[in-house]
PDB file of C-alpha atoms in Angstrom:
ATOM      1  CA  MET A   1      54.941  51.243 -52.361  1.00 97.00           C
ATOM      2  CA  GLY A   2      53.696  53.882 -54.820  1.00 98.00           C
ATOM      3  CA  GLY A   3      50.816  55.924 -56.119  1.00 98.00           C
ATOM      4  CA  LEU A   4      50.504  59.247 -57.838  1.00 98.00           C
ATOM      5  CA  HIS A   5      51.817  62.357 -56.117  1.00 97.00           C
ATOM      6  CA  ARG A   6      49.216  63.761 -53.645  1.00 96.00           C
ATOM      7  CA  SER A   7      47.577  60.332 -53.313  1.00 97.00           C
ATOM      8  CA  GLY A   8      48.751  59.667 -49.749  1.00 97.00           C
ATOM      9  CA  THR A   9      51.972  57.802 -50.472  1.00 97.00           C
ATOM     10  CA  THR A  10      53.962  59.713 -47.857  1.00 96.00           C
ATOM     11  CA  LEU A  11      51.268  59.158 -45.219  1.00 96.00           C
ATOM     12  CA  LEU A  12      50.907  55.458 -45.795  1.00 97.00           C
ATOM     13  CA  GLY A  13      54.633  54.982 -46.155  1.00 97.00           C
ATOM     14  CA  ARG A  14      55.195  56.574 -42.761  1.00 96.00           C
ATOM     15  CA  MET A  15      52.439  54.518 -41.244  1.00 97.00           C
ATOM     16  CA  LEU A  16      54.101  51.395 -42.492  1.00 97.00           C
ATOM     17  CA  ALA A  17      57.452  52.528 -41.263  1.00 97.00           C
ATOM     18  CA  ASP A  18      55.980  53.124 -37.767  1.00 97.00           C
ATOM     19  CA  HIS A  19      55.269  49.444 -37.417  1.00 97.00           C
ATOM     20  CA  PRO A  20      57.813  47.552 -35.242  1.00 97.00           C
ATOM     21  CA  ASP A  21      58.300  44.927 -37.943  1.00 97.00           C
ATOM     22  CA  ILE A  22      58.965  47.435 -40.740  1.00 98.00           C
ATOM     23  CA  SER A  23      61.864  49.806 -41.521  1.00 98.00           C
ATOM     24  CA  GLY A  24      61.445  52.793 -43.809  1.00 97.00           C
ATOM     25  CA  PHE A  25      63.475  55.814 -44.816  1.00 97.00           C
ATOM     26  CA  GLU A  26      63.707  58.802 -42.529  1.00 94.00           C
ATOM     27  CA  GLY A  27      65.998  61.808 -42.381  1.00 95.00           C
ATOM     28  CA  THR A  28      67.647  60.998 -45.700  1.00 97.00           C
ATOM     29  CA  GLY A  29      67.804  64.601 -46.822  1.00 96.00           C
ATOM     30  CA  VAL A  30      65.962  63.916 -50.051  1.00 97.00           C
ATOM     31  CA  LEU A  31      62.436  64.975 -50.948  1.00 96.00           C
ATOM     32  CA  GLU A  32      59.875  63.050 -48.883  1.00 96.00           C
ATOM     33  CA  ASP A  33      62.529  60.443 -48.077  1.00 97.00           C
ATOM     34  CA  GLU A  34      61.785  58.702 -51.392  1.00 98.00           C
ATOM     35  CA  GLY A  35      64.073  55.985 -52.592  1.00 98.00           C
ATOM     36  CA  GLN A  36      63.837  57.234 -56.159  1.00 98.00           C
ATOM     37  CA  HIS A  37      66.061  60.173 -55.114  1.00 98.00           C
ATOM     38  CA  LEU A  38      68.647  58.020 -53.394  1.00 98.00           C
ATOM     39  CA  GLN A  39      69.751  55.909 -56.333  1.00 98.00           C
ATOM     40  CA  SER A  40      71.101  56.243 -59.836  1.00 97.00           C
ATOM     41  CA  VAL A  41      69.933  52.991 -61.393  1.00 97.00           C
ATOM     42  CA  TYR A  42      66.753  54.389 -62.999  1.00 98.00           C
ATOM     43  CA  ALA A  43      65.520  57.910 -63.731  1.00 97.00           C
ATOM     44  CA  PRO A  44      63.230  59.384 -61.063  1.00 97.00           C
ATOM     45  CA  ALA A  45      59.834  60.893 -61.857  1.00 97.00           C
ATOM     46  CA  ARG A  46      61.185  64.450 -62.290  1.00 96.00           C
ATOM     47  CA  HIS A  47      63.139  63.255 -65.339  1.00 97.00           C
ATOM     48  CA  HIS A  48      59.856  62.279 -66.892  1.00 97.00           C
ATOM     49  CA  GLY A  49      58.097  65.623 -66.260  1.00 96.00           C
ATOM     50  CA  GLY A  50      57.316  65.232 -62.588  1.00 96.00           C
ATOM     51  CA  PRO A  51      53.914  65.274 -60.869  1.00 96.00           C
ATOM     52  CA  GLY A  52      50.978  65.232 -63.198  1.00 96.00           C
ATOM     53  CA  ARG A  53      53.083  64.385 -66.224  1.00 97.00           C
ATOM     54  CA  PHE A  54      55.473  61.433 -65.632  1.00 97.00           C
ATOM     55  CA  ALA A  55      53.135  58.591 -66.470  1.00 98.00           C
ATOM     56  CA  ARG A  56      52.713  59.799 -70.037  1.00 97.00           C
ATOM     57  CA  ARG A  57      56.421  59.224 -70.748  1.00 97.00           C
ATOM     58  CA  PRO A  58      56.787  55.636 -72.022  1.00 97.00           C
ATOM     59  CA  ALA A  59      60.235  55.478 -70.363  1.00 97.00           C
ATOM     60  CA  SER A  60      58.615  55.820 -66.915  1.00 98.00           C
ATOM     61  CA  HIS A  61      56.888  52.438 -67.347  1.00 98.00           C
ATOM     62  CA  LEU A  62      59.502  49.887 -66.424  1.00 98.00           C
ATOM     63  CA  THR A  63      58.923  46.162 -66.878  1.00 98.00           C
ATOM     64  CA  GLU A  64      60.891  42.965 -66.438  1.00 97.00           C
ATOM     65  CA  VAL A  65      64.633  42.902 -66.803  1.00 96.00           C
ATOM     66  CA  HIS A  66      66.636  39.939 -68.062  1.00 94.00           C
ATOM     67  CA  GLU A  67      67.725  37.529 -65.393  1.00 90.00           C
ATOM     68  CA  SER A  68      71.360  38.266 -66.174  1.00 91.00           C
ATOM     69  CA  GLU A  69      70.778  41.956 -65.254  1.00 95.00           C
ATOM     70  CA  SER A  70      68.631  41.536 -62.149  1.00 96.00           C
ATOM     71  CA  THR A  71      71.411  40.559 -59.785  1.00 96.00           C
ATOM     72  CA  VAL A  72      73.562  43.533 -60.682  1.00 97.00           C
ATOM     73  CA  LEU A  73      70.608  45.949 -60.463  1.00 98.00           C
ATOM     74  CA  ALA A  74      69.586  44.509 -57.099  1.00 97.00           C
ATOM     75  CA  GLN A  75      73.075  44.951 -55.728  1.00 97.00           C
ATOM     76  CA  GLN A  76      73.214  48.581 -56.947  1.00 98.00           C
ATOM     77  CA  LEU A  77      69.791  49.468 -55.475  1.00 98.00           C
ATOM     78  CA  LEU A  78      70.488  47.764 -52.171  1.00 98.00           C
ATOM     79  CA  ALA A  79      73.829  49.554 -51.926  1.00 98.00           C
ATOM     80  CA  ALA A  80      71.921  52.846 -52.229  1.00 98.00           C
ATOM     81  CA  TRP A  81      69.011  52.011 -49.966  1.00 98.00           C
ATOM     82  CA  THR A  82      70.400  49.695 -47.253  1.00 98.00           C
ATOM     83  CA  PRO A  83      72.240  52.446 -45.318  1.00 97.00           C
ATOM     84  CA  HIS A  84      68.838  54.045 -44.697  1.00 97.00           C
ATOM     85  CA  TRP A  85      67.096  50.904 -43.405  1.00 98.00           C
ATOM     86  CA  ASP A  86      67.232  48.994 -40.171  1.00 97.00           C
ATOM     87  CA  THR A  87      67.924  45.629 -41.755  1.00 96.00           C
ATOM     88  CA  ARG A  88      67.140  43.825 -38.552  1.00 96.00           C
ATOM     89  CA  ARG A  89      63.417  44.383 -39.294  1.00 97.00           C
ATOM     90  CA  ASP A  90      61.398  41.712 -41.087  1.00 96.00           C
ATOM     91  CA  PHE A  91      60.173  44.148 -43.759  1.00 97.00           C
ATOM     92  CA  LEU A  92      61.886  46.973 -45.633  1.00 98.00           C
ATOM     93  CA  VAL A  93      59.733  49.613 -47.316  1.00 98.00           C
ATOM     94  CA  GLU A  94      60.714  51.904 -50.131  1.00 98.00           C
ATOM     95  CA  LYS A  95      58.144  54.526 -51.076  1.00 98.00           C
ATOM     96  CA  SER A  96      58.225  56.471 -54.308  1.00 98.00           C
ATOM     97  CA  PRO A  97      55.223  57.584 -56.492  1.00 98.00           C
ATOM     98  CA  PRO A  98      56.522  56.071 -59.751  1.00 97.00           C
ATOM     99  CA  ASN A  99      56.754  52.575 -58.203  1.00 98.00           C
ATOM    100  CA  MET A 100      53.090  52.191 -59.320  1.00 98.00           C
ATOM    101  CA  LEU A 101      54.458  51.964 -62.897  1.00 98.00           C
ATOM    102  CA  MET A 102      57.508  49.911 -61.913  1.00 98.00           C
ATOM    103  CA  GLY A 103      55.993  46.897 -60.207  1.00 98.00           C
ATOM    104  CA  ARG A 104      57.087  44.386 -62.836  1.00 98.00           C
ATOM    105  CA  TYR A 105      60.582  45.810 -62.946  1.00 98.00           C
ATOM    106  CA  LEU A 106      61.005  45.789 -59.166  1.00 98.00           C
ATOM    107  CA  GLN A 107      59.523  42.336 -58.934  1.00 97.00           C
ATOM    108  CA  SER A 108      62.049  40.932 -61.423  1.00 97.00           C
ATOM    109  CA  ILE A 109      64.934  42.539 -59.507  1.00 98.00           C
ATOM    110  CA  PHE A 110      63.601  41.591 -56.043  1.00 97.00           C
ATOM    111  CA  PRO A 111      61.757  38.295 -56.440  1.00 96.00           C
ATOM    112  CA  GLY A 112      59.183  37.832 -53.719  1.00 95.00           C
ATOM    113  CA  SER A 113      58.794  41.553 -53.072  1.00 97.00           C
ATOM    114  CA  ALA A 114      55.327  43.091 -52.660  1.00 97.00           C
ATOM    115  CA  LEU A 115      53.858  46.267 -54.128  1.00 98.00           C
ATOM    116  CA  ILE A 116      51.262  48.408 -52.254  1.00 98.00           C
ATOM    117  CA  VAL A 117      49.622  51.169 -54.301  1.00 98.00           C
ATOM    118  CA  ILE A 118      47.424  53.875 -52.843  1.00 98.00           C
ATOM    119  CA  LEU A 119      44.991  55.815 -55.027  1.00 96.00           C
ATOM    120  CA  ARG A 120      42.907  58.859 -54.254  1.00 98.00           C
ATOM    121  CA  HIS A 121      39.961  60.624 -55.985  1.00 98.00           C
ATOM    122  CA  PRO A 122      41.165  61.813 -59.449  1.00 98.00           C
ATOM    123  CA  LEU A 123      39.836  65.324 -58.851  1.00 98.00           C
ATOM    124  CA  VAL A 124      41.377  65.696 -55.372  1.00 97.00           C
ATOM    125  CA  VAL A 125      44.723  64.528 -56.768  1.00 98.00           C
ATOM    126  CA  SER A 126      44.455  66.834 -59.764  1.00 97.00           C
ATOM    127  CA  LEU A 127      43.322  69.916 -57.853  1.00 97.00           C
ATOM    128  CA  SER A 128      46.110  69.448 -55.259  1.00 96.00           C
ATOM    129  CA  THR A 129      48.719  68.799 -57.940  1.00 97.00           C
ATOM    130  CA  LYS A 130      47.785  71.929 -59.875  1.00 94.00           C
ATOM    131  CA  LYS A 131      49.900  74.216 -57.687  1.00 88.00           C
ATOM    132  CA  TRP A 132      52.966  72.277 -58.769  1.00 90.00           C
ATOM    133  CA  THR A 133      52.097  72.231 -62.487  1.00 89.00           C
ATOM    134  CA  ARG A 134      50.715  75.647 -63.352  1.00 81.00           C
ATOM    135  CA  THR A 135      51.185  75.041 -67.072  1.00 88.00           C
ATOM    136  CA  THR A 136      49.206  71.803 -67.109  1.00 93.00           C
ATOM    137  CA  SER A 137      45.412  72.189 -67.330  1.00 94.00           C
ATOM    138  CA  LEU A 138      43.137  70.535 -64.832  1.00 95.00           C
ATOM    139  CA  PRO A 139      41.553  68.234 -67.503  1.00 95.00           C
ATOM    140  CA  ASN A 140      45.047  67.095 -68.521  1.00 96.00           C
ATOM    141  CA  LEU A 141      45.881  66.327 -64.871  1.00 97.00           C
ATOM    142  CA  VAL A 142      42.743  64.210 -64.548  1.00 97.00           C
ATOM    143  CA  ASP A 143      43.619  62.469 -67.831  1.00 97.00           C
ATOM    144  CA  HIS A 144      47.106  61.775 -66.388  1.00 98.00           C
ATOM    145  CA  TRP A 145      45.464  60.101 -63.359  1.00 98.00           C
ATOM    146  CA  PHE A 146      43.631  57.669 -65.596  1.00 97.00           C
ATOM    147  CA  HIS A 147      46.605  57.083 -67.835  1.00 97.00           C
ATOM    148  CA  ALA A 148      48.714  56.058 -64.844  1.00 98.00           C
ATOM    149  CA  HIS A 149      46.108  53.791 -63.317  1.00 97.00           C
ATOM    150  CA  ASP A 150      45.331  52.190 -66.617  1.00 95.00           C
ATOM    151  CA  ILE A 151      48.961  51.183 -66.821  1.00 96.00           C
ATOM    152  CA  LEU A 152      48.757  49.684 -63.355  1.00 97.00           C
ATOM    153  CA  ARG A 153      45.603  47.782 -64.305  1.00 94.00           C
ATOM    154  CA  ARG A 154      47.319  46.307 -67.352  1.00 94.00           C
ATOM    155  CA  ASP A 155      50.339  45.367 -65.289  1.00 96.00           C
ATOM    156  CA  ALA A 156      48.300  43.769 -62.491  1.00 95.00           C
ATOM    157  CA  SER A 157      48.032  40.316 -64.081  1.00 94.00           C
ATOM    158  CA  ASN A 158      51.828  40.149 -64.148  1.00 96.00           C
ATOM    159  CA  LEU A 159      52.296  41.165 -60.466  1.00 97.00           C
ATOM    160  CA  ARG A 160      52.356  38.266 -58.085  1.00 96.00           C
ATOM    161  CA  ARG A 161      52.039  40.396 -54.891  1.00 97.00           C
ATOM    162  CA  LEU A 162      49.946  43.529 -55.431  1.00 97.00           C
ATOM    163  CA  HIS A 163      47.668  45.268 -52.949  1.00 97.00           C
ATOM    164  CA  VAL A 164      45.721  48.380 -53.955  1.00 97.00           C
ATOM    165  CA  ILE A 165      44.033  50.663 -51.384  1.00 96.00           C
ATOM    166  CA  ARG A 166      41.950  53.815 -51.786  1.00 96.00           C
ATOM    167  CA  TYR A 167      42.895  56.810 -49.683  1.00 97.00           C
ATOM    168  CA  GLU A 168      39.249  57.401 -48.885  1.00 96.00           C
ATOM    169  CA  ASP A 169      38.706  53.915 -47.563  1.00 95.00           C
ATOM    170  CA  LEU A 170      41.735  54.446 -45.302  1.00 97.00           C
ATOM    171  CA  MET A 171      40.152  57.579 -43.907  1.00 96.00           C
ATOM    172  CA  ALA A 172      36.565  56.302 -43.682  1.00 94.00           C
ATOM    173  CA  ALA A 173      37.317  52.788 -42.265  1.00 95.00           C
ATOM    174  CA  PRO A 174      40.999  52.732 -41.162  1.00 96.00           C
ATOM    175  CA  ALA A 175      40.752  49.503 -39.165  1.00 95.00           C
ATOM    176  CA  GLU A 176      39.380  47.528 -42.089  1.00 95.00           C
ATOM    177  CA  ALA A 177      41.766  49.088 -44.644  1.00 96.00           C
ATOM    178  CA  LEU A 178      44.820  48.529 -42.470  1.00 97.00           C
ATOM    179  CA  GLN A 179      43.756  45.014 -41.648  1.00 97.00           C
ATOM    180  CA  GLY A 180      43.838  44.293 -45.373  1.00 96.00           C
ATOM    181  CA  ILE A 181      47.447  45.461 -45.454  1.00 98.00           C
ATOM    182  CA  ARG A 182      48.330  43.471 -42.345  1.00 97.00           C
ATOM    183  CA  GLN A 183      47.014  40.300 -43.842  1.00 97.00           C
ATOM    184  CA  PHE A 184      48.613  41.008 -47.222  1.00 97.00           C
ATOM    185  CA  LEU A 185      52.052  41.425 -45.688  1.00 97.00           C
ATOM    186  CA  GLY A 186      51.654  38.973 -42.847  1.00 97.00           C
ATOM    187  CA  LEU A 187      52.375  41.454 -40.054  1.00 97.00           C
ATOM    188  CA  ARG A 188      52.263  40.190 -36.488  1.00 94.00           C
ATOM    189  CA  SER A 189      50.392  43.192 -35.115  1.00 97.00           C
ATOM    190  CA  ASP A 190      48.109  46.056 -36.200  1.00 97.00           C
ATOM    191  CA  LEU A 191      49.261  49.239 -37.894  1.00 97.00           C
ATOM    192  CA  ALA A 192      48.755  52.444 -35.895  1.00 96.00           C
ATOM    193  CA  THR A 193      46.220  55.054 -37.042  1.00 95.00           C
ATOM    194  CA  ASP A 194      47.437  58.115 -35.159  1.00 94.00           C
ATOM    195  CA  ARG A 195      48.804  59.814 -38.326  1.00 95.00           C
ATOM    196  CA  LEU A 196      45.393  59.885 -40.039  1.00 95.00           C
ATOM    197  CA  GLU A 197      43.746  63.296 -40.703  1.00 93.00           C
ATOM    198  CA  PRO A 198      40.353  62.598 -42.409  1.00 92.00           C
ATOM    199  CA  ALA A 199      39.689  66.274 -43.247  1.00 92.00           C
ATOM    200  CA  ARG A 200      42.722  66.775 -45.501  1.00 92.00           C
ATOM    201  CA  SER A 201      40.654  66.481 -48.686  1.00 95.00           C
ATOM    202  CA  ASN A 202      38.010  69.006 -47.652  1.00 95.00           C
ATOM    203  CA  ARG A 203      39.589  72.033 -49.302  1.00 95.00           C
ATOM    204  CA  TYR A 204      39.727  70.307 -52.683  1.00 97.00           C
ATOM    205  CA  VAL A 205      36.150  69.071 -52.398  1.00 96.00           C
ATOM    206  CA  GLU A 206      35.114  72.661 -51.666  1.00 96.00           C
ATOM    207  CA  SER A 207      37.179  73.911 -54.644  1.00 96.00           C
ATOM    208  CA  TRP A 208      35.464  71.523 -57.013  1.00 97.00           C
ATOM    209  CA  ASN A 209      32.025  72.483 -55.686  1.00 96.00           C
ATOM    210  CA  ARG A 210      32.788  76.211 -56.153  1.00 96.00           C
ATOM    211  CA  MET A 211      33.580  75.615 -59.829  1.00 95.00           C
ATOM    212  CA  GLU A 212      29.908  74.791 -60.456  1.00 94.00           C
ATOM    213  CA  GLN A 213      28.953  78.434 -59.652  1.00 93.00           C
ATOM    214  CA  GLY A 214      32.303  80.016 -60.500  1.00 93.00           C
ATOM    215  CA  SER A 215      33.446  82.026 -63.454  1.00 95.00           C
ATOM    216  CA  ARG A 216      32.389  81.114 -67.010  1.00 95.00           C
ATOM    217  CA  LEU A 217      35.814  79.510 -67.554  1.00 93.00           C
ATOM    218  CA  GLU A 218      35.509  77.504 -64.337  1.00 94.00           C
ATOM    219  CA  ARG A 219      32.099  76.281 -65.241  1.00 95.00           C
ATOM    220  CA  LEU A 220      33.217  75.326 -68.743  1.00 95.00           C
ATOM    221  CA  ARG A 221      36.236  73.476 -67.331  1.00 93.00           C
ATOM    222  CA  ARG A 222      34.075  71.537 -64.905  1.00 96.00           C
ATOM    223  CA  ARG A 223      31.549  70.564 -67.592  1.00 96.00           C
ATOM    224  CA  ARG A 224      34.395  69.360 -69.808  1.00 95.00           C
ATOM    225  CA  ILE A 225      35.829  67.150 -67.048  1.00 97.00           C
ATOM    226  CA  GLU A 226      32.331  65.808 -66.237  1.00 96.00           C
ATOM    227  CA  LYS A 227      31.819  64.905 -69.892  1.00 96.00           C
ATOM    228  CA  LEU A 228      35.200  63.296 -70.417  1.00 96.00           C
ATOM    229  CA  PHE A 229      35.713  61.481 -67.150  1.00 96.00           C
ATOM    230  CA  GLY A 230      32.412  61.057 -65.299  1.00 94.00           C
ATOM    231  CA  ASP A 231      31.743  57.519 -66.328  1.00 93.00           C
ATOM    232  CA  ARG A 232      35.375  56.405 -65.954  1.00 93.00           C
ATOM    233  CA  MET A 233      35.495  57.628 -62.350  1.00 95.00           C
ATOM    234  CA  GLN A 234      32.679  55.257 -61.468  1.00 93.00           C
ATOM    235  CA  GLU A 235      34.936  52.295 -62.495  1.00 90.00           C
ATOM    236  CA  TYR A 236      37.033  53.173 -59.411  1.00 92.00           C
ATOM    237  CA  GLY A 237      34.075  53.731 -57.214  1.00 94.00           C
ATOM    238  CA  TYR A 238      34.243  57.556 -57.331  1.00 96.00           C
ATOM    239  CA  ASP A 239      31.496  60.093 -58.020  1.00 96.00           C
ATOM    240  CA  ILE A 240      32.275  63.185 -60.093  1.00 96.00           C
ATOM    241  CA  ASP A 241      29.511  65.291 -58.531  1.00 94.00           C
ATOM    242  CA  ASP A 242      29.934  64.341 -54.918  1.00 95.00           C
ATOM    243  CA  LEU A 243      33.617  63.774 -54.169  1.00 96.00           C
ATOM    244  CA  THR A 244      32.799  62.466 -50.709  1.00 94.00           C
ATOM    245  CA  ARG A 245      30.650  59.634 -52.016  1.00 94.00           C
ATOM    246  CA  LEU A 246      32.272  56.187 -52.288  1.00 92.00           C
ATOM    247  CA  MET A 247      30.772  53.378 -54.331  1.00 92.00           C
ATOM    248  CA  SER A 248      31.525  49.723 -54.147  1.00 86.00           C
ATOM    249  CA  TRP A 249      34.857  48.921 -55.763  1.00 84.00           C
ATOM    250  CA  ASP A 250      37.256  46.016 -56.026  1.00 81.00           C
ATOM    251  CA  PHE A 251      40.498  46.412 -57.939  1.00 78.00           C
ATOM    252  CA  ARG A 252      40.780  42.687 -58.451  1.00 71.00           C
ATOM    253  CA  GLU A 253      37.549  42.716 -60.486  1.00 68.00           C
ATOM    254  CA  MET A 254      38.919  45.502 -62.724  1.00 67.00           C
ATOM    255  CA  ARG A 255      41.925  43.644 -64.003  1.00 60.00           C
TER     256      ARG A 255
END
């Protein structure tokens, strides 16, 4: 599974790994127990600029490999990841943010595999990523969000098993959102919801709201983002003025 940094990938990955039919990584010693840091087959996101930057590097977008390569790559990745899984489980989950740009690549290496991508409001993701990327402007972080998700949209028609979920839907209606994942994967029982913390986006919503009455620079920055990205956010069912408002949205209709 994947999704931009700060989109809820770690939360959803751990919720999946909590399920009795699923094994995920835990206690690996690498950042957020992400598989990208446990292998040497492909370059992890940090080699492409890290959070808020990696999707702009063409090399981060991996697509199909030749059939003659796929078996060798699968063996190499499994050798790196299998020691961290309980292979007695029916499902094995590997969570790393750049997987959202690697679905076609992973699908060609692991035929029949599924990709789950979680997305979160562009402004919440950008505001929460800003502390990691002090030299990248907020408008550029928002633009990176759209760049990454546009790649995913273009790839979607080539992905046989893709499920996209919004973080906000998971928080607002967890039973319905998780039922969608259960049906997609064919799990025998429900996913637990005890890890959910619906208020985690509040600080970023408040930060965006303060920009409207903030310093001259903050007001100018907000108006620029509104002008550049307001209409595009609606395509994903998000509102640029009210970050808590969710509009109807269906990723399948966007492909």
